Structures are given as C-alpha cells and as structure tokens.
Tab-separated table of C-alpha atoms in Angstrom:
chain	number	residue	atom	x	y	z
J	1	UNK	CA	24.652	-29.395	5.024
J	2	UNK	CA	25.944	-31.755	7.605
J	3	UNK	CA	28.807	-34.466	6.737
J	4	UNK	CA	28.023	-37.918	8.097
J	5	UNK	CA	30.919	-40.199	8.887
J	6	UNK	CA	30.282	-42.068	5.674
J	7	UNK	CA	30.939	-39.225	3.687
J	8	UNK	CA	27.163	-38.502	3.265
J	9	UNK	CA	25.710	-35.117	3.485
J	10	UNK	CA	22.480	-34.430	5.350
J	11	UNK	CA	20.074	-31.785	4.499
J	12	UNK	CA	17.506	-31.256	6.777
J	13	UNK	CA	14.606	-29.128	5.283
J	14	UNK	CA	10.992	-27.921	6.343
J	15	UNK	CA	8.055	-27.006	4.066
J	16	UNK	CA	5.811	-24.503	4.223
J	17	UNK	CA	2.646	-25.253	2.807
J	18	UNK	CA	0.686	-28.361	3.337
J	19	UNK	CA	-1.069	-29.113	0.030
J	20	UNK	CA	-0.720	-31.365	-2.886
J	21	UNK	CA	3.131	-30.110	-3.435
J	22	UNK	CA	4.017	-31.026	0.481
J	23	UNK	CA	2.446	-34.529	-0.489
J	24	UNK	CA	4.634	-34.931	-3.208
J	25	UNK	CA	7.778	-33.933	-1.730
J	26	UNK	CA	6.931	-36.276	1.333
J	27	UNK	CA	6.302	-39.129	-1.133
J	28	UNK	CA	9.495	-38.093	-3.082
J	29	UNK	CA	11.735	-38.584	-0.161
J	30	UNK	CA	10.100	-41.798	1.127
J	31	UNK	CA	11.204	-43.395	-2.145
J	32	UNK	CA	14.987	-43.264	-0.931
J	33	UNK	CA	17.853	-40.653	-0.703
J	34	UNK	CA	20.735	-40.136	-3.207
J	35	UNK	CA	24.282	-41.793	-2.328
J	36	UNK	CA	25.634	-38.879	-1.248
J	37	UNK	CA	22.826	-36.739	0.129
J	38	UNK	CA	20.448	-37.674	2.752
J	39	UNK	CA	17.208	-35.241	2.576
J	40	UNK	CA	15.033	-35.293	6.078
J	41	UNK	CA	12.049	-33.442	5.967
J	42	UNK	CA	11.515	-32.390	9.700
J	43	UNK	CA	8.895	-30.100	9.643
J	44	UNK	CA	5.603	-29.062	7.883
J	45	UNK	CA	3.595	-25.629	7.995
J	46	UNK	CA	0.142	-24.914	6.751
J	47	UNK	CA	-2.548	-22.465	8.010
J	48	UNK	CA	-5.060	-25.306	6.949
J	49	UNK	CA	-4.304	-28.419	9.562
J	50	UNK	CA	-6.578	-30.466	6.979
J	51	UNK	CA	-4.313	-29.987	3.892
J	52	UNK	CA	-3.416	-33.586	2.415
J	53	UNK	CA	0.215	-32.917	2.840
J	54	UNK	CA	-0.157	-31.674	6.495
J	55	UNK	CA	-1.957	-34.783	7.424
J	56	UNK	CA	0.555	-37.206	5.723
J	57	UNK	CA	3.336	-35.352	7.786
J	58	UNK	CA	1.560	-36.061	11.050
J	59	UNK	CA	1.122	-39.700	9.923
J	60	UNK	CA	4.725	-39.991	9.334
J	61	UNK	CA	5.485	-38.382	12.445
J	62	UNK	CA	6.890	-35.284	11.166
J	63	UNK	CA	6.794	-31.792	13.310
J	64	UNK	CA	3.533	-29.922	12.011
J	65	UNK	CA	2.513	-26.338	13.067
J	66	UNK	CA	0.147	-23.452	11.748
J	67	UNK	CA	2.760	-20.738	12.324
J	68	UNK	CA	5.987	-20.930	9.940
J	69	UNK	CA	7.850	-19.157	12.673
J	70	UNK	CA	7.886	-22.361	14.847
J	71	UNK	CA	10.013	-23.900	12.186
J	72	UNK	CA	12.937	-21.889	12.924
J	73	UNK	CA	13.169	-23.392	16.386
J	74	UNK	CA	14.077	-26.889	14.903
J	75	UNK	CA	17.368	-28.181	15.587
J	76	UNK	CA	20.022	-28.511	12.767
J	77	UNK	CA	17.161	-26.941	10.116
J	78	UNK	CA	19.301	-26.029	6.866
J	79	UNK	CA	16.542	-24.620	4.918
J	80	UNK	CA	12.797	-24.089	4.191
J	81	UNK	CA	11.191	-24.723	0.960
J	82	UNK	CA	8.198	-22.104	0.143
J	83	UNK	CA	5.753	-24.326	-1.486
J	84	UNK	CA	2.625	-21.615	-1.333
J	85	UNK	CA	3.541	-19.582	-4.412
J	86	UNK	CA	2.689	-16.503	-2.306
J	87	UNK	CA	5.370	-13.728	-3.104
J	88	UNK	CA	4.360	-12.007	0.575
J	89	UNK	CA	4.990	-15.394	2.263
J	90	UNK	CA	8.218	-16.017	0.417
J	91	UNK	CA	9.590	-12.251	1.292
J	92	UNK	CA	8.436	-12.615	5.228
J	93	UNK	CA	10.236	-15.954	5.410
J	94	UNK	CA	13.507	-14.293	3.942
J	95	UNK	CA	13.150	-11.450	6.277
J	96	UNK	CA	12.798	-13.619	9.465
J	97	UNK	CA	14.863	-16.276	8.820
J	98	UNK	CA	17.836	-17.233	11.278
J	99	UNK	CA	21.472	-17.053	9.978
J	100	UNK	CA	22.416	-20.019	7.867
J	101	UNK	CA	18.651	-21.054	7.188
J	102	UNK	CA	18.344	-20.819	3.314
J	103	UNK	CA	14.815	-20.339	1.629
J	104	UNK	CA	14.212	-21.855	-1.778
J	105	UNK	CA	11.062	-21.453	-3.875
J	106	UNK	CA	8.222	-23.511	-4.720
J	107	UNK	CA	9.551	-24.217	-8.425
J	108	UNK	CA	12.247	-26.881	-7.212
J	109	UNK	CA	9.783	-29.686	-7.305
J	110	UNK	CA	10.679	-30.621	-10.717
J	111	UNK	CA	14.181	-30.335	-10.350
J	112	UNK	CA	14.227	-32.466	-7.071
J	113	UNK	CA	12.269	-35.044	-9.064
J	114	UNK	CA	15.058	-34.964	-12.041
J	115	UNK	CA	17.799	-35.342	-9.261
J	116	UNK	CA	16.139	-38.372	-7.996
J	117	UNK	CA	15.628	-39.874	-11.386
J	118	UNK	CA	19.418	-39.303	-12.071
J	119	UNK	CA	20.294	-41.060	-8.862
J	120	UNK	CA	18.838	-44.075	-10.522
J	121	UNK	CA	21.266	-44.160	-13.292
J	122	UNK	CA	24.505	-43.062	-11.212
J	123	UNK	CA	25.765	-45.944	-9.672
J	124	UNK	CA	29.410	-46.003	-10.868
J	125	UNK	CA	32.661	-44.375	-9.115
J	126	UNK	CA	31.932	-41.240	-10.929
J	127	UNK	CA	28.615	-40.791	-9.321
J	128	UNK	CA	29.998	-37.852	-6.730
J	129	UNK	CA	31.065	-35.898	-9.436
J	130	UNK	CA	27.842	-36.229	-11.636
J	131	UNK	CA	26.069	-35.675	-8.431
J	132	UNK	CA	27.671	-32.376	-7.622
J	133	UNK	CA	27.130	-31.271	-11.329
J	134	UNK	CA	23.308	-31.836	-10.658
J	135	UNK	CA	23.172	-29.906	-7.494
J	136	UNK	CA	25.225	-26.913	-9.192
J	137	UNK	CA	22.879	-27.167	-12.359
J	138	UNK	CA	19.673	-27.408	-9.753
J	139	UNK	CA	20.758	-24.366	-8.042
J	140	UNK	CA	21.794	-22.473	-11.450
J	141	UNK	CA	18.072	-22.988	-12.768
J	142	UNK	CA	16.917	-20.760	-9.903
J	143	UNK	CA	15.201	-17.599	-11.679
J	144	UNK	CA	14.293	-15.278	-8.923
J	145	UNK	CA	17.473	-15.565	-6.966
J	146	UNK	CA	21.215	-14.702	-8.353
J	147	UNK	CA	23.444	-17.785	-7.768
J	148	UNK	CA	27.207	-17.799	-8.035
J	149	UNK	CA	29.330	-20.872	-7.498
J	150	UNK	CA	32.641	-19.742	-6.453
J	151	UNK	CA	35.768	-22.222	-6.136
J	152	UNK	CA	38.349	-21.621	-2.929
J	153	UNK	CA	40.840	-19.939	-5.244
J	154	UNK	CA	38.255	-17.234	-5.885
J	155	UNK	CA	37.440	-18.282	-9.375
J	156	UNK	CA	33.841	-18.315	-10.364
J	157	UNK	CA	32.685	-21.576	-11.602
J	158	UNK	CA	29.115	-21.129	-12.417
J	159	UNK	CA	26.178	-18.493	-12.311
J	160	UNK	CA	22.706	-18.537	-13.345
J	161	UNK	CA	20.712	-16.328	-15.769
J	162	UNK	CA	19.023	-14.242	-12.957
J	163	UNK	CA	22.706	-12.873	-11.884
J	164	UNK	CA	23.724	-12.173	-15.632
J	165	UNK	CA	20.529	-10.294	-15.926
J	166	UNK	CA	21.005	-8.485	-12.687
J	167	UNK	CA	24.516	-7.629	-13.387
J	168	UNK	CA	24.219	-6.670	-17.104
J	169	UNK	CA	27.423	-9.092	-17.939
J	170	UNK	CA	27.772	-12.026	-20.055
J	171	UNK	CA	28.491	-15.449	-18.983
J	172	UNK	CA	32.034	-15.793	-20.649
J	173	UNK	CA	32.830	-12.490	-18.823
J	174	UNK	CA	32.483	-14.057	-15.301
J	175	UNK	CA	32.922	-17.435	-15.742
J	176	UNK	CA	36.797	-18.705	-14.705
J	177	UNK	CA	37.175	-14.949	-13.645
J	178	UNK	CA	38.034	-13.883	-10.142
J	179	UNK	CA	35.182	-12.921	-8.016
J	180	UNK	CA	36.904	-9.691	-6.516
J	181	UNK	CA	37.345	-8.580	-10.039
J	182	UNK	CA	34.082	-9.626	-11.888
J	183	UNK	CA	31.911	-8.546	-9.120
J	184	UNK	CA	33.970	-5.660	-7.425
J	185	UNK	CA	36.374	-4.685	-9.724
J	186	UNK	CA	39.351	-4.971	-7.826
J	187	UNK	CA	43.168	-6.499	-8.499
J	188	UNK	CA	43.189	-8.833	-5.407
J	189	UNK	CA	41.055	-10.515	-2.878
J	190	UNK	CA	39.095	-8.443	-0.683
J	191	UNK	CA	41.245	-8.515	2.724
J	192	UNK	CA	38.025	-9.467	4.661
J	193	UNK	CA	36.933	-6.102	5.163
J	194	UNK	CA	35.401	-4.211	1.923
J	195	UNK	CA	33.906	-0.541	2.344
J	196	UNK	CA	33.494	-1.611	6.114
J	197	UNK	CA	31.535	-5.099	5.263
J	198	UNK	CA	33.226	-8.401	5.855
J	199	UNK	CA	33.744	-10.619	2.870
J	200	UNK	CA	31.126	-13.167	3.022
J	201	UNK	CA	33.309	-15.783	0.950
J	202	UNK	CA	36.340	-15.307	3.083
J	203	UNK	CA	33.915	-15.741	6.111
J	204	UNK	CA	32.741	-19.054	4.952
J	205	UNK	CA	35.980	-20.419	4.151
J	206	UNK	CA	37.345	-19.363	7.559
J	207	UNK	CA	34.709	-20.471	9.587
J	208	UNK	CA	33.862	-23.383	7.292
J	209	UNK	CA	29.911	-22.571	8.017
J	210	UNK	CA	27.276	-20.550	6.105
J	211	UNK	CA	27.135	-16.840	6.445
J	212	UNK	CA	24.675	-14.285	5.842
J	213	UNK	CA	25.414	-10.520	5.310
J	214	UNK	CA	24.214	-7.529	3.049
J	215	UNK	CA	26.539	-6.302	0.492
J	216	UNK	CA	26.615	-3.296	-1.944
J	217	UNK	CA	27.524	-4.635	-5.457
J	218	UNK	CA	28.537	-2.113	-8.257
J	219	UNK	CA	26.697	-2.578	-11.435
J	220	UNK	CA	27.048	-0.144	-14.228
J	221	UNK	CA	27.582	3.273	-12.794
J	222	UNK	CA	25.276	2.666	-9.232
J	223	UNK	CA	25.520	0.277	-6.682
J	224	UNK	CA	22.728	-1.803	-5.505
J	225	UNK	CA	22.370	-3.836	-2.024
J	226	UNK	CA	21.984	-7.582	-1.952
J	227	UNK	CA	21.276	-10.038	1.114
J	228	UNK	CA	23.909	-12.529	0.577
J	229	UNK	CA	23.909	-16.156	1.672
J	230	UNK	CA	26.955	-18.404	1.375
J	231	UNK	CA	26.860	-22.326	1.627
J	232	UNK	CA	29.990	-24.339	1.666
J	233	UNK	CA	30.056	-27.323	-0.689
J	234	UNK	CA	32.162	-30.193	0.802
J	235	UNK	CA	33.948	-33.296	-0.956
J	236	UNK	CA	33.767	-36.839	0.678
J	237	UNK	CA	36.444	-35.853	3.249
J	238	UNK	CA	34.493	-33.007	4.639
J	239	UNK	CA	36.577	-30.438	2.990
J	240	UNK	CA	35.075	-27.378	1.469
J	241	UNK	CA	35.937	-27.259	-2.053
J	242	UNK	CA	33.638	-24.298	-3.139
J	243	UNK	CA	30.984	-21.834	-2.090
J	244	UNK	CA	27.595	-21.243	-3.180
J	245	UNK	CA	26.311	-17.687	-3.016
J	246	UNK	CA	22.719	-17.121	-3.204
J	247	UNK	CA	21.926	-13.069	-3.760
J	248	UNK	CA	18.593	-11.315	-2.797
J	249	UNK	CA	18.116	-7.857	-4.653
J	250	UNK	CA	16.979	-5.966	-1.723
J	251	UNK	CA	16.586	-2.609	-3.784
J	252	UNK	CA	13.900	-4.429	-5.929
J	253	UNK	CA	12.143	-6.024	-2.741
J	254	UNK	CA	12.109	-2.623	-1.063
J	255	UNK	CA	10.682	-0.901	-4.098
J	256	UNK	CA	8.233	-3.789	-4.732
J	257	UNK	CA	7.005	-3.666	-1.285
J	258	UNK	CA	6.729	0.083	-1.072
J	259	UNK	CA	4.405	0.246	-4.327
J	260	UNK	CA	2.469	-2.501	-2.563
J	261	UNK	CA	2.391	-0.262	0.432
J	262	UNK	CA	1.399	2.656	-1.618
J	263	UNK	CA	-1.358	0.993	-3.285
J	264	UNK	CA	-2.730	-0.018	0.356
J	265	UNK	CA	-2.521	3.391	1.641
J	266	UNK	CA	-4.493	4.851	-1.406
J	267	UNK	CA	-7.196	2.421	-0.484
J	268	UNK	CA	-7.032	3.153	3.086
J	269	UNK	CA	-7.264	7.188	2.100
J	270	UNK	CA	-10.312	6.344	-0.091
J	271	UNK	CA	-12.005	4.394	2.770
J	272	UNK	CA	-11.081	7.381	5.204
J	273	UNK	CA	-12.771	9.819	2.960
J	274	UNK	CA	-15.915	7.710	2.515
J	275	UNK	CA	-15.996	7.567	6.389
J	276	UNK	CA	-15.500	11.455	6.546
J	277	UNK	CA	-18.000	12.053	4.065
J	278	UNK	CA	-20.633	9.918	5.998
J	279	UNK	CA	-19.537	11.959	9.159
J	280	UNK	CA	-20.542	15.309	7.261
J	281	UNK	CA	-23.831	13.931	5.860
J	282	UNK	CA	-24.593	13.472	9.408
J	283	UNK	CA	-24.059	17.227	10.331
J	284	UNK	CA	-25.591	18.077	7.074
J	285	UNK	CA	-28.786	15.992	7.900
J	286	UNK	CA	-29.050	17.502	11.179
J	287	UNK	CA	-29.425	21.081	9.717
J	288	UNK	CA	-31.515	19.826	6.668
J	289	UNK	CA	-34.100	18.444	8.780
J	290	UNK	CA	-35.302	21.817	10.075
J	291	UNK	CA	-34.869	23.334	6.288
J	292	UNK	CA	-37.261	20.574	4.954
J	293	UNK	CA	-39.660	20.742	8.031
J	294	UNK	CA	-40.607	24.283	7.376
J	295	UNK	CA	-41.998	23.913	3.567
J	296	UNK	CA	-43.593	20.403	4.676
J	297	UNK	CA	-45.603	22.498	7.564
J	298	UNK	CA	-46.557	24.942	4.767
J	299	UNK	CA	-47.608	22.170	2.299
J	300	UNK	CA	-49.779	20.709	5.300
J	301	UNK	CA	-51.279	24.014	5.924
J	302	UNK	CA	-52.055	24.783	2.381
J	303	UNK	CA	-53.450	21.203	1.853
J	304	UNK	CA	-55.937	21.872	4.695
J	305	UNK	CA	-57.156	25.013	3.081
J	306	UNK	CA	-57.593	23.705	-0.165
J	307	UNK	CA	-59.515	20.829	1.242
J	308	UNK	CA	-62.025	23.470	3.114
J	309	UNK	CA	-62.343	25.261	-0.405
J	310	UNK	CA	-63.059	21.970	-2.324
J	311	UNK	CA	-65.778	20.874	0.291
J	312	UNK	CA	-68.032	23.674	-0.916
J	313	UNK	CA	-70.548	22.836	-3.592
J	314	UNK	CA	-69.414	25.831	-5.738
J	315	UNK	CA	-65.899	27.887	-5.722
J	316	UNK	CA	-65.908	31.409	-5.957
J	317	UNK	CA	-63.404	33.191	-8.579
J	318	UNK	CA	-61.452	34.378	-5.550
J	319	UNK	CA	-61.135	30.702	-4.343
J	320	UNK	CA	-59.918	29.509	-7.759
J	321	UNK	CA	-57.489	32.102	-7.837
J	322	UNK	CA	-56.379	31.197	-4.248
J	323	UNK	CA	-55.795	27.589	-5.177
J	324	UNK	CA	-53.818	28.603	-8.281
J	325	UNK	CA	-51.613	30.465	-5.954
J	326	UNK	CA	-51.296	27.809	-3.368
J	327	UNK	CA	-50.482	25.141	-5.925
J	328	UNK	CA	-47.595	27.362	-7.399
J	329	UNK	CA	-46.229	27.877	-3.892
J	330	UNK	CA	-46.612	24.184	-2.967
J	331	UNK	CA	-44.677	23.178	-6.057
J	332	UNK	CA	-41.794	25.513	-5.420
J	333	UNK	CA	-41.554	24.287	-1.683
J	334	UNK	CA	-41.570	20.773	-3.006
J	335	UNK	CA	-38.935	21.553	-5.629
J	336	UNK	CA	-36.813	22.970	-2.841
J	337	UNK	CA	-36.953	19.748	-0.759
J	338	UNK	CA	-36.327	17.663	-3.753
J	339	UNK	CA	-32.969	19.765	-4.337
J	340	UNK	CA	-31.939	19.425	-0.699
J	341	UNK	CA	-32.612	15.548	-0.906
J	342	UNK	CA	-30.834	15.006	-4.248
J	343	UNK	CA	-27.709	17.196	-2.850
J	344	UNK	CA	-27.460	14.959	0.101
J	345	UNK	CA	-27.813	11.643	-1.882
J	346	UNK	CA	-25.087	13.035	-4.463
J	347	UNK	CA	-22.975	14.042	-1.484
J	348	UNK	CA	-23.213	10.576	0.205
J	349	UNK	CA	-22.910	8.274	-2.798
J	350	UNK	CA	-19.249	6.537	-3.008
J	351	UNK	CA	-17.904	6.884	-6.326
J	352	UNK	CA	-14.708	6.020	-8.227
J	353	UNK	CA	-12.050	8.818	-8.538
J	354	UNK	CA	-12.755	10.586	-11.850
J	355	UNK	CA	-10.708	13.632	-12.811
J	356	UNK	CA	-11.985	15.834	-15.246
J	357	UNK	CA	-12.063	19.706	-16.071
J	358	UNK	CA	-14.815	21.282	-13.593
J	359	UNK	CA	-15.476	24.622	-12.149
J	360	UNK	CA	-14.621	25.338	-9.035
J	361	UNK	CA	-17.005	27.910	-8.487
J	362	UNK	CA	-19.804	25.368	-9.034
J	363	UNK	CA	-18.292	23.056	-6.389
J	364	UNK	CA	-18.263	26.026	-4.051
J	365	UNK	CA	-21.709	26.757	-4.874
J	366	UNK	CA	-22.974	23.167	-4.308
J	367	UNK	CA	-21.220	22.988	-0.775
J	368	UNK	CA	-22.834	26.425	0.103
J	369	UNK	CA	-26.217	25.131	-1.055
J	370	UNK	CA	-25.541	22.039	1.441
J	371	UNK	CA	-24.763	24.267	4.423
J	372	UNK	CA	-26.599	27.295	3.874
J	373	UNK	CA	-29.531	26.646	6.327
J	374	UNK	CA	-26.463	25.789	9.089
J	375	UNK	CA	-25.167	29.170	8.758
J	376	UNK	CA	-28.940	30.638	9.084
J	377	UNK	CA	-29.558	28.615	12.235
J	378	UNK	CA	-26.101	29.801	13.662
J	379	UNK	CA	-27.038	33.446	12.571
J	380	UNK	CA	-23.788	33.915	10.970
J	381	UNK	CA	-22.810	36.842	8.541
J	382	UNK	CA	-22.247	35.055	5.326
J	383	UNK	CA	-20.475	36.597	2.124
J	384	UNK	CA	-19.771	34.432	-1.051
J	385	UNK	CA	-17.868	36.444	-3.491
J	386	UNK	CA	-16.937	34.086	-6.804
J	387	UNK	CA	-15.327	35.202	-10.012
J	388	UNK	CA	-17.838	36.128	-12.819
J	389	UNK	CA	-16.171	33.752	-15.110
J	390	UNK	CA	-15.496	30.152	-14.466
J	391	UNK	CA	-12.308	28.736	-12.773
J	392	UNK	CA	-11.660	25.404	-14.486
J	393	UNK	CA	-9.400	22.900	-12.817
J	394	UNK	CA	-8.698	19.178	-13.390
J	395	UNK	CA	-10.022	17.315	-10.363
J	396	UNK	CA	-12.603	15.086	-8.819
J	397	UNK	CA	-16.009	16.806	-8.043
J	398	UNK	CA	-16.722	14.574	-5.023
J	399	UNK	CA	-13.312	14.891	-3.419
J	400	UNK	CA	-13.109	18.803	-3.813
J	401	UNK	CA	-16.652	19.140	-2.369
J	402	UNK	CA	-15.533	17.174	0.914
J	403	UNK	CA	-12.472	19.214	1.045
J	404	UNK	CA	-14.449	22.798	1.109
J	405	UNK	CA	-17.053	21.064	3.157
J	406	UNK	CA	-14.629	20.210	5.811
J	407	UNK	CA	-13.249	23.688	6.010
J	408	UNK	CA	-16.520	25.446	5.716
J	409	UNK	CA	-17.792	23.174	8.865
J	410	UNK	CA	-14.448	24.025	10.677
J	411	UNK	CA	-15.257	27.813	10.032
J	412	UNK	CA	-18.718	27.365	11.286
J	413	UNK	CA	-18.018	25.313	14.280
J	414	UNK	CA	-15.304	28.066	15.402
J	415	UNK	CA	-17.603	30.789	15.862
J	416	UNK	CA	-20.692	31.578	17.765
J	417	UNK	CA	-23.973	33.643	16.680
J	418	UNK	CA	-22.883	36.957	14.958
J	419	UNK	CA	-19.758	35.597	13.619
J	420	UNK	CA	-18.633	36.253	9.837
J	421	UNK	CA	-18.041	33.999	7.312
J	422	UNK	CA	-16.388	34.570	3.740
J	423	UNK	CA	-15.506	32.635	0.675
J	424	UNK	CA	-14.007	34.273	-2.164
J	425	UNK	CA	-12.382	32.947	-5.443
J	426	UNK	CA	-9.785	34.469	-7.350
J	427	UNK	CA	-7.930	34.092	-10.535
J	428	UNK	CA	-4.174	34.731	-10.334
J	429	UNK	CA	-3.576	35.337	-13.930
J	430	UNK	CA	0.416	35.011	-13.790
J	431	UNK	CA	0.839	32.007	-11.688
J	432	UNK	CA	-2.119	30.473	-13.773
J	433	UNK	CA	-3.811	29.173	-10.523
J	434	UNK	CA	-7.480	29.503	-9.344
J	435	UNK	CA	-7.503	30.381	-5.457
J	436	UNK	CA	-10.030	30.033	-2.652
J	437	UNK	CA	-9.872	31.918	0.462
J	438	UNK	CA	-12.235	30.748	3.409
J	439	UNK	CA	-12.095	33.323	6.313
J	440	UNK	CA	-13.662	33.119	9.779
J	441	UNK	CA	-13.651	35.372	12.818
J	442	UNK	CA	-13.797	32.150	15.184
J	443	UNK	CA	-11.346	31.854	18.109
J	444	UNK	CA	-8.413	31.107	16.112
J	445	UNK	CA	-5.612	28.463	16.296
J	446	UNK	CA	-2.711	28.988	18.617
J	447	UNK	CA	0.669	29.645	16.969
J	448	UNK	CA	1.954	26.264	18.762
J	449	UNK	CA	-0.990	23.981	17.112
J	450	UNK	CA	-0.430	25.151	13.527
J	451	UNK	CA	2.436	22.916	12.671
J	452	UNK	CA	0.226	19.897	13.653
J	453	UNK	CA	-3.328	20.800	12.170
J	454	UNK	CA	-2.849	18.354	9.429
J	455	UNK	CA	-1.309	15.539	11.322
J	456	UNK	CA	-3.713	12.663	11.474
J	457	UNK	CA	-6.220	12.548	14.656
J	458	UNK	CA	-4.656	15.863	15.931
J	459	UNK	CA	-7.693	17.838	17.296
J	460	UNK	CA	-8.195	20.465	19.940
J	461	UNK	CA	-11.883	19.885	20.321
J	462	UNK	CA	-13.602	18.098	23.281
J	463	UNK	CA	-13.671	14.324	23.324
J	464	UNK	CA	-16.433	13.127	20.997
J	465	UNK	CA	-16.596	16.488	18.964
J	466	UNK	CA	-14.074	15.604	16.139
J	467	UNK	CA	-12.317	12.833	14.974
J	468	UNK	CA	-8.919	14.952	14.144
J	469	UNK	CA	-8.937	13.733	10.504
J	470	UNK	CA	-10.840	16.425	8.832
J	471	UNK	CA	-7.923	18.638	8.031
J	472	UNK	CA	-5.772	15.413	7.042
J	473	UNK	CA	-8.133	14.569	4.309
J	474	UNK	CA	-8.308	18.411	3.360
J	475	UNK	CA	-4.389	18.063	2.804
J	476	UNK	CA	-4.444	14.883	1.075
J	477	UNK	CA	-7.362	16.020	-1.614
J	478	UNK	CA	-5.326	19.167	-2.219
J	479	UNK	CA	-1.970	17.430	-2.724
J	480	UNK	CA	-3.357	14.735	-5.067
J	481	UNK	CA	-5.000	17.812	-7.266
J	482	UNK	CA	-1.387	19.141	-7.453
J	483	UNK	CA	-2.561	22.038	-5.114
J	484	UNK	CA	-1.189	23.877	-2.395
J	485	UNK	CA	-2.926	25.083	1.066
J	486	UNK	CA	-1.911	27.890	3.572
J	487	UNK	CA	-3.244	29.028	6.922
J	488	UNK	CA	-3.020	32.132	8.616
J	489	UNK	CA	-4.748	32.245	12.256
J	490	UNK	CA	-4.582	34.903	15.048
J	491	UNK	CA	-6.057	33.720	18.388
J	492	UNK	CA	-9.234	35.655	19.136
J	493	UNK	CA	-9.542	37.170	15.626
J	494	UNK	CA	-10.018	34.115	13.209
J	495	UNK	CA	-8.412	31.692	10.598
J	496	UNK	CA	-7.961	32.230	7.064
J	497	UNK	CA	-7.454	28.923	4.807
J	498	UNK	CA	-5.918	29.733	1.024
J	499	UNK	CA	-6.221	26.666	-1.455
J	500	UNK	CA	-4.757	26.986	-4.707
J	501	UNK	CA	-5.102	24.852	-7.614
J	502	UNK	CA	-3.443	24.936	-11.260
J	503	UNK	CA	-5.769	26.324	-13.737
J	504	UNK	CA	-6.830	23.770	-16.519
J	505	UNK	CA	-6.559	24.436	-19.961
J	506	UNK	CA	-10.494	25.155	-20.126
J	507	UNK	CA	-10.061	28.312	-18.165
J	508	UNK	CA	-9.545	31.120	-20.672
J	509	UNK	CA	-9.079	35.104	-20.686
J	510	UNK	CA	-8.128	37.040	-17.965
J	511	UNK	CA	-11.100	36.772	-15.432
J	512	UNK	CA	-11.186	38.430	-12.101
C-alpha cells in the first residue's frame, strides 16, 4: 500500500481469472473507492481471451495477458487476487510471486462488497477508525492462511481462526500477549536474529516495507515451517501503526503437493506397465505366429484328405476310422491354437489392479505357456521345477505375469542356441516367503552395471533393441508386492535373479 499526500492509501491489484468474478470486481471498483483507500485494478489474466471480465478489462484500458507471470512485471503491484478457485494456480502464484506482492484468494469478493457497503454509512470524523477495523476484519476472515495483526509494541491485536487452529491456541491466550512470547515462547523481543533467521516484524518496522521470509514456528512439541509475509499498516500521516503477518504453512503445502505427485507417479507407472506389456506382447506374437502356423498347416492337410475321402460314393471302414482319427487330431490342434490366442488376449488386456491370494506357481506356468515356443525356437535347455504344493501370495495376477515375463525374456535374449534356462520355486518355511529363481547361462552382467540395472532407461543393449524399462518395472512390481529382488551375475557364466514374496495365509503346510 502507498500513502498519497492526501493521506489516502492506494492499493494496486491484479486479477487472475477473467470470468464473471473478474467482471464483478471491475464493476465494484468503478462505483467509487473508499475515503481512505484507493483500489486500482492494473492487470487482468485469463487463459481465455474471450472471458467476459477479460474483455471488460480491455475496454477499460487495463493491461491484460494470458500468462499470470506477466503480471509480476507491473509497476508498484501490491497484490494479486486469485479468482479461478483452482488450488494449483493459487500455490503456483504463492511460489512465484516477487517479494512484497501479496496473494489473496477468490473468497474475498463478498468481503470487499461489504467494505464498499460500509463506506456508504461512514461519513463522520470516526470514519478512519471504522475503516481500519473493517480492513482488519476482512483479513481475519481468511480461512486458508494464518493472519496475525501485531502492534508496534509487539502486542497481538487480532488473529484469525486459521491461526488458532494451526497453533492449537485459544484466542484469549494470544490477544494482548507479546508476539515473541505467544509465538516463540521467549521472554523478550527477538533481537533481529532468531535461530539465524531475521525477525520479519522488526524488518518491516525498520524498513517500513513489506517483508517475506521463511520461519520455524514451534507448535506443541514440534516445529513447522511457514512462509511469512508482513504488510505495514499506516495512519493518515503515513506512520506505521501496526503490522499484518500472513502465514502460509509450507509443511502442509509440501505434503499436499507430495501426495499429488505420488498419485501422478502411480498413474504414470500404471501406464508404463501397460506400454511394457504391449512391447512384450509383440515379442510373444512373433514367436506364437510360428506355433499357430504349424497346426494350421496340419489342419489344411487333413481337410484335403477328408475332402478326397468324402468325394467317393462309399466309405470303407478304414476310411471311417481315419476320419475319426483326423477329426480328433484337428480338434486337439484347434484347442491348442485357442489356448494360445486366449493367453495373448488375457495378457494384453489392461485391467484394474486387484490384489487377491493367487498361486505363484500358476502365474509362472502361465508365463511358461506363453514363451515355451520361443524357448524351443532358440534351442534352449529348459528346466521348470515348481513346488508340489501351491505357493499363495497376495498380489495382482497381471502385474506378476509382467514381472516374470520380463525376467524370462531377458534371460532368453542373453543366451544363444544351446543355453540353459531354469525356473525354480521354493517355499522358505522359517521366513514365511515364496522364492523364485530364474537362472540363465547367458553373457552375464558386468559388476559396474549391477548397481544401475533397475534405473529407468538403463540398458546395455544396442540402439532399438531395448527401452531400458523392463527391470525398472520388475523392481517396481516386486516392491509394490512387499517383495525383495536380488541378482547374482558373472560375466561369461550367467545370471540368477532371486525374487521373494511374503506368503499369504492361504498357504499352509511345510511344502517343499
């Protein structure tokens, strides 16, 4: 706020959000200002240049922009009123604002309207006193930010409910108390440096200007960090008579943004898994085409033979017997093709994550069915050794399939013809865990790369042969299932991945 020679204060504001609320503010200000306060709207921002408030601002000759960052360059800007009711926009404004530029929320519209209504009734010599009270009441009603009004003798004149809620104090405990005692529990004013941080109140009294800094505020047995913005309040002669402090709880804001980011990362991880699933599906289709083609060729041969037999006027007993044999073979081959297609469709389908008790051996068997032909084409020795009793773990079937499929594909791609692939499941009774080992005799992983194999986009394959996301997804899936993954590798000898998952209550007995 700036003091004019007449004693009238000027408040220069910008509006973010050019819709109906913006138009209301512009109309409200155009009706006339308060005796001791001149409100000037000097800028309007909206991403929609056709918004009604945006257009009205242009007609009034007010600066307009579609990027709120441009508002920060406006000369003598005192504050910005956020009218979009968008929490993310409010947070970004607070983070990017220049020093001494305050941020007010959208809900001040009704309060400003009340201030102008009060102005119509205040035409006496006591008008300034009533106005100051209205200003104070207006600030105190803010419910998202802590507001503290402090006199120059360090006594607290007023606080809002948000402050009382954040500090777990009662109003009568703080009103009239010295700020250094009520806020910091000290017996004397801060000497300008409190825990290495300048006191914002003293800085404002010293410079007669707004101050912004981060402060640690003790609340109960802990300390929370607040972004504190101070504003001097002057009388008609221009002398600072009190200071308004506006607190923003950084801890809460960081926690809120962290939770939002966590949700975004989970969503991104789900999309990444589906994309990786489609990549794996492409590899499966390439090998399954050969596996399906063989029975199709057999079906075609049998159909020609049956056609020739049926072309005869009569069928010999031997022909009938052959037809029965042919139809039996054809039914078996068609069933095999159907299972292959069903497995591919099931694997490719995007489903919601559902954790249930599932048999880990069945998950592995399904993966083996999908890649068995790839193993045969590459002429690998394959050993599958699963426990005789089921190994129930709590998990998501599709995620676990993707996990094991990535590991098996990596093992196959690391070996040439004649390599050895082993998948072994074990129940470790004393630890209550199910363990799966996937061993290969491939080229192995150099020691210098072992610490990075789970890093996103890390790959030692040639360009175009791998995305570098396979093992990252494996690691994420294992951790999401409360599991552990270990790797042992020797260059030229091969690699063993060991995965452990907690056993579900469905698993009983000693097992293998």
